[in-house]
PDB file of C-alpha atoms and ligand atoms in Angstrom:
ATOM      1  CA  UNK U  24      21.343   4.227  -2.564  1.00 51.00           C
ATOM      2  CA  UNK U  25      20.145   3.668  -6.334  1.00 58.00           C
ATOM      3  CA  UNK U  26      16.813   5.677  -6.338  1.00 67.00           C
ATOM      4  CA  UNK U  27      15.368   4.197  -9.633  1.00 85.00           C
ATOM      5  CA  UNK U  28      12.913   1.930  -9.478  1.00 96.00           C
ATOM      6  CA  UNK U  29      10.472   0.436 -11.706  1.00 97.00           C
ATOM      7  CA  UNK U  30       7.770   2.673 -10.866  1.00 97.00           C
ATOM      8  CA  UNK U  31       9.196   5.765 -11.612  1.00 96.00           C
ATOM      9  CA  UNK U  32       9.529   4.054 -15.235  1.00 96.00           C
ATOM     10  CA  UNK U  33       5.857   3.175 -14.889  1.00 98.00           C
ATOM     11  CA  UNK U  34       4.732   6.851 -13.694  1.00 97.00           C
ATOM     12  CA  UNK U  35       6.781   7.841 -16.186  1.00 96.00           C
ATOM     13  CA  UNK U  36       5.418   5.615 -19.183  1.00 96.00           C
ATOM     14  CA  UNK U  37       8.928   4.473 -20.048  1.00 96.00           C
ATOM     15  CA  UNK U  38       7.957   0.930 -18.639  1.00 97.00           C
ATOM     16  CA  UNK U  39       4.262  -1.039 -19.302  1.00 98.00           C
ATOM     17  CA  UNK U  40       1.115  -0.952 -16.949  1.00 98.00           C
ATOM     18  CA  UNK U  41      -2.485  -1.734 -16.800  1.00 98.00           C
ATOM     19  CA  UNK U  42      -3.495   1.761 -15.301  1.00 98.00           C
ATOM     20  CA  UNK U  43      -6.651   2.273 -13.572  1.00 98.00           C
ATOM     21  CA  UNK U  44      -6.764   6.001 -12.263  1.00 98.00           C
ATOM     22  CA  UNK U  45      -4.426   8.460 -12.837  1.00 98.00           C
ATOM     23  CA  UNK U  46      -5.111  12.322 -12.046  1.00 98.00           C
ATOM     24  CA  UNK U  47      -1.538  15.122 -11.079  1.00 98.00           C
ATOM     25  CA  UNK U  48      -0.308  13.064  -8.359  1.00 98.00           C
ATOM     26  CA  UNK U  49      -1.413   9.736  -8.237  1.00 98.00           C
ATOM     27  CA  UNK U  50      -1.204   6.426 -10.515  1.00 98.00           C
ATOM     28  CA  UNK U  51      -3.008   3.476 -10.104  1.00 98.00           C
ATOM     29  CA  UNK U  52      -2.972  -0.114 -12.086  1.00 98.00           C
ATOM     30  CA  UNK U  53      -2.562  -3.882 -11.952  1.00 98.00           C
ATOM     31  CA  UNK U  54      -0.262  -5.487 -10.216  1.00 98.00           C
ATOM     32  CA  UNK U  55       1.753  -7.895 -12.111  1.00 98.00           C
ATOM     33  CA  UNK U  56       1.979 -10.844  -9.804  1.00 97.00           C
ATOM     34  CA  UNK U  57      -1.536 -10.407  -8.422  1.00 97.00           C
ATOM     35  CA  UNK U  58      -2.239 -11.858  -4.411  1.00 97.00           C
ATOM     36  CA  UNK U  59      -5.774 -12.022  -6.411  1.00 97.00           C
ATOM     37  CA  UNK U  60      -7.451 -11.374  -9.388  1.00 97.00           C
ATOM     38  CA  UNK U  61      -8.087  -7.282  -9.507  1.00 97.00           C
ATOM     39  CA  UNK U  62      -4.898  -6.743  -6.937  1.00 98.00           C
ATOM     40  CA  UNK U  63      -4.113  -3.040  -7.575  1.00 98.00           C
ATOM     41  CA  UNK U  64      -1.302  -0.976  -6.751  1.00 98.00           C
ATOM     42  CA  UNK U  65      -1.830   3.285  -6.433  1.00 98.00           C
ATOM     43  CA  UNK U  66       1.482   5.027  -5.789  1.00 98.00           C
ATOM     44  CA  UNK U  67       2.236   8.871  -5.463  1.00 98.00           C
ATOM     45  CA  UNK U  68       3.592  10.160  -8.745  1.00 97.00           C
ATOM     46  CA  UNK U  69       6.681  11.828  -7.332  1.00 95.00           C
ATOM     47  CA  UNK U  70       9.047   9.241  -5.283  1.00 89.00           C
ATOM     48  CA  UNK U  71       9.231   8.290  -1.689  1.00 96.00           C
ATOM     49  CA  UNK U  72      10.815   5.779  -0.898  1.00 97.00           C
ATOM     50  CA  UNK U  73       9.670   5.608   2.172  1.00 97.00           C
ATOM     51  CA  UNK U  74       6.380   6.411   4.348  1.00 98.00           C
ATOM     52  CA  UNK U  75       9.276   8.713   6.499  1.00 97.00           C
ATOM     53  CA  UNK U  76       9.589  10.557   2.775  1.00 97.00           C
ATOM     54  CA  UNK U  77       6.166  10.812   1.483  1.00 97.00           C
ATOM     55  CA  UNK U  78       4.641  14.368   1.911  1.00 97.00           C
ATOM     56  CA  UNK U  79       1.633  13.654   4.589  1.00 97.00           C
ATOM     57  CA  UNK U  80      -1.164  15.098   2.236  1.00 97.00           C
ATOM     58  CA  UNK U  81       0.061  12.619  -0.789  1.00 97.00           C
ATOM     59  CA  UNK U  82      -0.461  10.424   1.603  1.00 98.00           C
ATOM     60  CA  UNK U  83      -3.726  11.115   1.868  1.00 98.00           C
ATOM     61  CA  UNK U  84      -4.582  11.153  -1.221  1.00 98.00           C
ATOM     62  CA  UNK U  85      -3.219   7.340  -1.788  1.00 98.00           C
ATOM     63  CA  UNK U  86      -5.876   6.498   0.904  1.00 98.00           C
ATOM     64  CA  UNK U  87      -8.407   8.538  -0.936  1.00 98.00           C
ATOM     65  CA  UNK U  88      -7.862   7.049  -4.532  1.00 98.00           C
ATOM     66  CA  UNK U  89      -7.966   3.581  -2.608  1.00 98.00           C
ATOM     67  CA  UNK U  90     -11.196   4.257  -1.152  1.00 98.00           C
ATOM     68  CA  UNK U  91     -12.388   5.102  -4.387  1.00 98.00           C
ATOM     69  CA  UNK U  92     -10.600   2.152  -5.814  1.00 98.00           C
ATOM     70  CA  UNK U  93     -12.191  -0.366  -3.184  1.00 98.00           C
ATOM     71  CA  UNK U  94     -15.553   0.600  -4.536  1.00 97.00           C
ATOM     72  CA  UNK U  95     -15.149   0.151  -7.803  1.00 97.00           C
ATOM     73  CA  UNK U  96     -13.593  -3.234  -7.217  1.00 97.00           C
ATOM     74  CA  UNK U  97     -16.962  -4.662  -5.460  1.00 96.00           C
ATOM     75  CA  UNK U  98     -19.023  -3.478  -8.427  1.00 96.00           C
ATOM     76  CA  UNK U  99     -16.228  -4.373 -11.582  1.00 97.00           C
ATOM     77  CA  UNK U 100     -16.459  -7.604 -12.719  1.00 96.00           C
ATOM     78  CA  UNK U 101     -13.969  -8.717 -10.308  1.00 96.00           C
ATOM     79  CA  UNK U 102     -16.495  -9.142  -7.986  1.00 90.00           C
ATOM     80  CA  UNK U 103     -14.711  -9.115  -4.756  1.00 95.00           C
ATOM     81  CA  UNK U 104     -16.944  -9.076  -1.404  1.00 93.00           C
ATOM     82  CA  UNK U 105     -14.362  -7.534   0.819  1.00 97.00           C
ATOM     83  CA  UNK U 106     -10.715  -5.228   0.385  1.00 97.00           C
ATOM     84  CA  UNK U 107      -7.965  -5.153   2.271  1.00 97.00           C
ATOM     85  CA  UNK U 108      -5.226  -2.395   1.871  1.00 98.00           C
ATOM     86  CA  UNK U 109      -1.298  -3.359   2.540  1.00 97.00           C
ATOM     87  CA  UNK U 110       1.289  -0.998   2.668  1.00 98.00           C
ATOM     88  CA  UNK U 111       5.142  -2.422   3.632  1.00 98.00           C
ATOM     89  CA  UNK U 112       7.764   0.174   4.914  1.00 98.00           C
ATOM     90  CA  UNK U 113      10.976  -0.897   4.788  1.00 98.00           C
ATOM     91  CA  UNK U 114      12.825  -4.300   4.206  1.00 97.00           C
ATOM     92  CA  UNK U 115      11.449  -5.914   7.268  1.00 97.00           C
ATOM     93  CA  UNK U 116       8.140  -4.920   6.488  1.00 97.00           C
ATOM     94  CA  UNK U 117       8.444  -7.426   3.286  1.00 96.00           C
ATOM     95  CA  UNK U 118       8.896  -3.762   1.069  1.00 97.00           C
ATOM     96  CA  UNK U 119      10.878  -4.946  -2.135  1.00 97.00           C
ATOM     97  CA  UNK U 120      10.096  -1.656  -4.693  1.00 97.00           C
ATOM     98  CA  UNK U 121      11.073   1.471  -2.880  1.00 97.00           C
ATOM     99  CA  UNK U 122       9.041   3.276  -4.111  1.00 97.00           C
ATOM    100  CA  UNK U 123       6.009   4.150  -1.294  1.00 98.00           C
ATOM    101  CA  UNK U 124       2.749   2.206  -2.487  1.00 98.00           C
ATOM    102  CA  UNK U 125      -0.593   1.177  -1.428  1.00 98.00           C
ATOM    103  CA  UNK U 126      -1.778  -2.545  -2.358  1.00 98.00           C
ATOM    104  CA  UNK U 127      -5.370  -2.820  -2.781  1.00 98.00           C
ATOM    105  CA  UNK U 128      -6.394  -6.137  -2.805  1.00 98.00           C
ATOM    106  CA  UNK U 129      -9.929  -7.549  -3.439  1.00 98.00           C
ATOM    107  CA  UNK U 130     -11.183 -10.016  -1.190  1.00 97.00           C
ATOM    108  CA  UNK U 131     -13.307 -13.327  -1.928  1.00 96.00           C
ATOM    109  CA  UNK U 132     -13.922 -16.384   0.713  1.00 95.00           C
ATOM    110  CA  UNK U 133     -11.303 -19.133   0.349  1.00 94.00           C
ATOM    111  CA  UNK U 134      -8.845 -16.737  -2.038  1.00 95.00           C
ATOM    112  CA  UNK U 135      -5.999 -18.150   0.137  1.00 93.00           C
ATOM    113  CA  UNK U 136      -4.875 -14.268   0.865  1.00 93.00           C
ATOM    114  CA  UNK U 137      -3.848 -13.536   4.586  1.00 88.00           C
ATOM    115  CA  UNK U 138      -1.732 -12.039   7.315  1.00 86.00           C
ATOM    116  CA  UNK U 139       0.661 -14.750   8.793  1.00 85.00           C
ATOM    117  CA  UNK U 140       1.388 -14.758  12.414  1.00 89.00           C
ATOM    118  CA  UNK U 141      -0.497 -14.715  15.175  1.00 91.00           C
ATOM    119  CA  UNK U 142      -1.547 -12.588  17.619  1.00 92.00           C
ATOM    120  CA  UNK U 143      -0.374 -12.488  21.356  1.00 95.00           C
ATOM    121  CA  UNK U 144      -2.438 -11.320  24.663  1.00 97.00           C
ATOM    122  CA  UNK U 145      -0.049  -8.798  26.589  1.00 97.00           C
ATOM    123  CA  UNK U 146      -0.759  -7.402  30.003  1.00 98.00           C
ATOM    124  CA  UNK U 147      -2.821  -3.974  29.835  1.00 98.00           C
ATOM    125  CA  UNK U 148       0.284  -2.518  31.683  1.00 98.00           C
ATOM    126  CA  UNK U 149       2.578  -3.498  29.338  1.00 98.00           C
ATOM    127  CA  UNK U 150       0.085  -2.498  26.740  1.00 97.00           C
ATOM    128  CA  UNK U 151      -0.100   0.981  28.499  1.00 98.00           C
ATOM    129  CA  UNK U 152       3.808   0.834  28.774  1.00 98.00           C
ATOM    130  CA  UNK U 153       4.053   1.079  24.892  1.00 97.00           C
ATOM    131  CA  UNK U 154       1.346   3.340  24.387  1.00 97.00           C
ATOM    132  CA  UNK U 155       3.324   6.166  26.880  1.00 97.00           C
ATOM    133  CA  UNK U 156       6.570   5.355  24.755  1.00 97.00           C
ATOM    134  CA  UNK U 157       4.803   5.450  21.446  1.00 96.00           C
ATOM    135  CA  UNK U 158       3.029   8.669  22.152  1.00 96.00           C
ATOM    136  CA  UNK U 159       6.373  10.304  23.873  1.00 96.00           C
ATOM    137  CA  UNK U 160       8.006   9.551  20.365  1.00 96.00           C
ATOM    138  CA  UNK U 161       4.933  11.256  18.799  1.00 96.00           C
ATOM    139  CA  UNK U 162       5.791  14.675  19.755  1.00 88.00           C
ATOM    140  CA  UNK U 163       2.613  16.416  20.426  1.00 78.00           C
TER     141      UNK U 163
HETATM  142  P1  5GP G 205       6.083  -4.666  -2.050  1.00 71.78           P
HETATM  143  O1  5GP G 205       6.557  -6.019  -1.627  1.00 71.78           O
HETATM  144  O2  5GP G 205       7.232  -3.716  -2.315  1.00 71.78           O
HETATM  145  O3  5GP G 205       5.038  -4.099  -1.129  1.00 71.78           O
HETATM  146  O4  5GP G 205       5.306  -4.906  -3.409  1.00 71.78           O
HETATM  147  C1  5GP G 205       5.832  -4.710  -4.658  1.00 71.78           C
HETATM  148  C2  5GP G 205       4.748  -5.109  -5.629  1.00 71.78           C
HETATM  149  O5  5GP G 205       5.083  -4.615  -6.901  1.00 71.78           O
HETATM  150  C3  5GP G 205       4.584  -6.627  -5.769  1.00 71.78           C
HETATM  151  O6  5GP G 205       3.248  -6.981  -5.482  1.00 71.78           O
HETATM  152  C4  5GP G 205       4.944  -6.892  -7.219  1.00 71.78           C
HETATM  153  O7  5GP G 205       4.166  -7.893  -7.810  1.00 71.78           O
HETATM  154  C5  5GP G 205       4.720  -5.548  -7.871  1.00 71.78           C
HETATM  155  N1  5GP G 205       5.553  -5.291  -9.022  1.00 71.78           N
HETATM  156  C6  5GP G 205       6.904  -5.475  -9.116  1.00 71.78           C
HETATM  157  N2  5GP G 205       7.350  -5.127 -10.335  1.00 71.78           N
HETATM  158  C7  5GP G 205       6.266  -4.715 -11.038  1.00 71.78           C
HETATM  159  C8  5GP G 205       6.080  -4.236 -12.372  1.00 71.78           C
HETATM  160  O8  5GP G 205       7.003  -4.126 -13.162  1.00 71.78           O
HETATM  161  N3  5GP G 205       4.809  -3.906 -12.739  1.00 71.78           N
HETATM  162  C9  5GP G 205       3.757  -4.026 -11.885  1.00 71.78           C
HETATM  163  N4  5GP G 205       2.556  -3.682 -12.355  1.00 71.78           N
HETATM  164  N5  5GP G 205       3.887  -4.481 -10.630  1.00 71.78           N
HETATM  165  C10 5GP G 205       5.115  -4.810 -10.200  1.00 71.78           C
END
């Protein structure tokens, strides 16, 4: 599979960005079709394309520079009230540049920005069921 992507041009400075942060392993800056105003994307300067490739301390340190991030969002000008992070893994997961990143996107009543879907009310066995298979898979 093609492993360029536009953010390796970004990291790179071969292709435009607002940037934020930057220190040796992480970028942040704006994302260009912004959920809302302030919507910022931080992404580990080497490539993973996926979570499954992304060394677990970089991993880290994207929710480390988002933490970070968050604050400064609720005291910038843009003023947000609330953050929510969004990471998508893989197609299904609505992941369109492969190229692992964390949205951080400010928050502000009636900004129109949520999850779809709606959530269900399993049995606790069946909860339980998927919790044993789920920590089988873990491998501890
Ligand atoms: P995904 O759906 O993969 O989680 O999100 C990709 C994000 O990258 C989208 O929010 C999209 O607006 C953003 N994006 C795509 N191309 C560019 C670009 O060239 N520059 C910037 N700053 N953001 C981009």
């Amino acid at each position: 599979m093609n492993p360029y992507t536009i953010f390796a041009d970004i990291v790179a400075g071969r292709a435009p960005s607002s940037k934020v942060y930057e220190d040796d392993d992480v970028l942040a800056f704006m994302d260009i079709r912004p959920m809302t105003p302030g919507h910022l994307l931080v992404v580990p300067k080497v490539a993973a394309r996926s979570l499954a490739e992304l060394d677990p301390e970089l991993g880290g340190k994207l929710f480390r520079v988002g933490q970070r991030l968050a604050a400064a969002l609720r005291t910038s000008e843009v003023g947000c009230d609330g953050v929510n992070f969004f990471l998508a893994d893989g197609v299904t997961a609505g992941q369109e540049v492969f190229h692992v990143h964390l949205h951080v996107i400010p928050r502000t009543p009636g900004d129109g920005f949520g999850l779809r879907g709606r959530p269900t009310s399993p049995r606790r066995e069946d909860l339980d069921y998927l919790a044993a298979s789920i920590r089988g898979a873990l491998g501890d």
